[in-house]
């Protein structure tokens, strides 16, 4: 294998774009222009206006980003707002999304734009079928609990 072929094999990363708009441009887009890009349900929510609680969350995320050291993740901002739509301003923040029992830490990435916070914090525990235990079958009656 020639030496120049190994130099050309550098890994190139795919540039993120949301609906044809680059990430740098997306951060500068006004809320009205963003509203035209998001799906219908999110557009309806933005059209009806962001209320006090979602605006409060965005303010807390801004503050956490400002107080973070350079090249460090910002502090976790806890919230119960699972129905909050992720906007470009939130990228890079760490949000603790309540799932009914605990706060799951979610680091917001560009791919999450337009989705709800609740989609990234599962509310139920996955079922593991087929483990014998109390009340499973008659044959498992004699298996000790420990």
XYZ file of C-alpha atoms in Angstrom:
146
model
C 0.000 0.000 0.000
C 1.521 3.364 -0.996
C 2.213 5.941 1.708
C 0.029 8.629 0.086
C -3.038 6.298 0.187
C -2.854 6.073 3.988
C -2.804 9.881 4.267
C -5.991 10.179 2.172
C -7.832 7.697 4.408
C -8.545 10.328 7.070
C -12.015 10.013 8.484
C -14.408 12.700 7.295
C -17.379 13.531 9.464
C -20.809 14.200 8.022
C -21.836 17.831 8.447
C -25.127 18.141 10.328
C -28.007 19.933 8.654
C -31.653 20.201 9.702
C -33.985 20.310 6.700
C -31.162 21.583 4.489
C -29.916 24.271 6.907
C -26.406 23.966 8.402
C -25.931 24.003 12.173
C -24.165 27.403 12.193
C -27.020 28.990 10.218
C -29.587 27.191 12.382
C -28.256 28.872 15.522
C -28.775 32.309 13.896
C -32.277 31.561 12.535
C -35.157 33.584 14.016
C -38.004 31.810 15.796
C -40.395 32.536 12.900
C -38.031 30.940 10.372
C -37.487 27.960 12.685
C -41.250 27.617 13.030
C -41.501 27.083 9.260
C -38.928 24.255 9.407
C -40.330 22.130 12.223
C -43.162 19.588 11.816
C -46.814 20.601 12.033
C -47.403 19.723 15.713
C -44.345 21.709 16.837
C -45.311 24.591 14.529
C -48.769 24.731 16.137
C -47.206 24.782 19.611
C -44.838 27.641 18.669
C -47.669 29.560 16.995
C -49.719 29.400 20.218
C -46.727 30.876 22.051
C -44.163 29.626 24.547
C -45.540 30.035 28.038
C -43.732 30.946 31.237
C -42.354 27.494 32.150
C -40.690 26.674 28.789
C -39.184 30.176 28.654
C -37.915 29.703 32.208
C -36.217 26.455 31.179
C -34.510 28.160 28.224
C -33.301 30.969 30.534
C -31.873 28.410 32.991
C -30.116 26.578 30.152
C -28.596 29.873 28.916
C -27.377 30.658 32.436
C -25.883 27.161 32.864
C -24.026 27.539 29.537
C -22.670 30.967 30.537
C -21.442 29.702 33.907
C -19.748 26.612 32.407
C -15.989 26.625 31.969
C -14.657 26.524 28.390
C -14.613 22.992 26.883
C -16.690 21.709 29.819
C -20.272 20.467 29.891
C -22.725 22.882 31.548
C -24.452 22.021 34.811
C -27.539 19.793 34.683
C -30.847 21.685 34.606
C -33.673 19.533 36.005
C -37.147 19.795 34.510
C -40.537 18.128 34.415
C -41.283 19.647 30.986
C -41.323 16.453 28.908
C -43.449 18.222 26.272
C -40.793 20.876 25.590
C -39.681 20.904 21.948
C -35.904 21.002 21.484
C -34.756 24.184 19.729
C -31.256 24.935 18.340
C -30.428 27.210 21.285
C -30.528 24.195 23.619
C -27.764 22.266 21.771
C -24.868 21.310 24.041
C -26.891 21.647 27.239
C -27.471 18.845 29.731
C -31.066 18.476 30.898
C -32.390 16.239 33.665
C -35.749 15.060 32.294
C -38.179 13.650 34.870
C -39.596 10.237 34.001
C -42.032 9.938 36.909
C -39.457 8.605 39.350
C -35.997 10.038 38.626
C -34.328 12.666 36.457
C -32.570 11.114 33.442
C -29.651 13.164 32.162
C -29.989 13.991 28.469
C -27.203 15.752 26.585
C -28.859 17.666 23.762
C -27.356 17.015 20.329
C -28.181 18.641 16.971
C -30.051 15.517 15.787
C -32.647 16.075 18.539
C -33.987 19.368 17.134
C -37.755 19.283 16.701
C -38.232 16.335 19.068
C -39.722 16.426 22.573
C -37.542 16.128 25.693
C -39.717 13.231 26.876
C -38.688 11.096 23.913
C -35.203 10.759 25.412
C -36.272 9.811 28.958
C -38.106 6.470 29.006
C -40.909 6.271 31.583
C -41.078 2.510 32.055
C -38.644 -0.225 32.965
C -38.043 -2.742 30.206
C -39.540 -6.170 30.960
C -37.213 -9.168 31.242
C -39.399 -12.172 30.461
C -38.651 -15.740 31.437
C -37.006 -15.265 34.822
C -38.485 -17.617 37.442
C -39.584 -16.025 40.678
C -42.465 -15.648 43.079
C -45.770 -16.481 41.459
C -44.301 -17.491 38.107
C -45.251 -21.210 37.906
C -45.655 -24.194 40.216
C -42.169 -25.446 39.314
C -40.558 -22.219 40.449
C -42.131 -22.475 43.885
C -39.078 -24.185 45.345
C -36.472 -21.782 43.978
C -35.122 -19.760 46.876
C -35.589 -15.976 46.716
C -31.875 -15.307 47.153
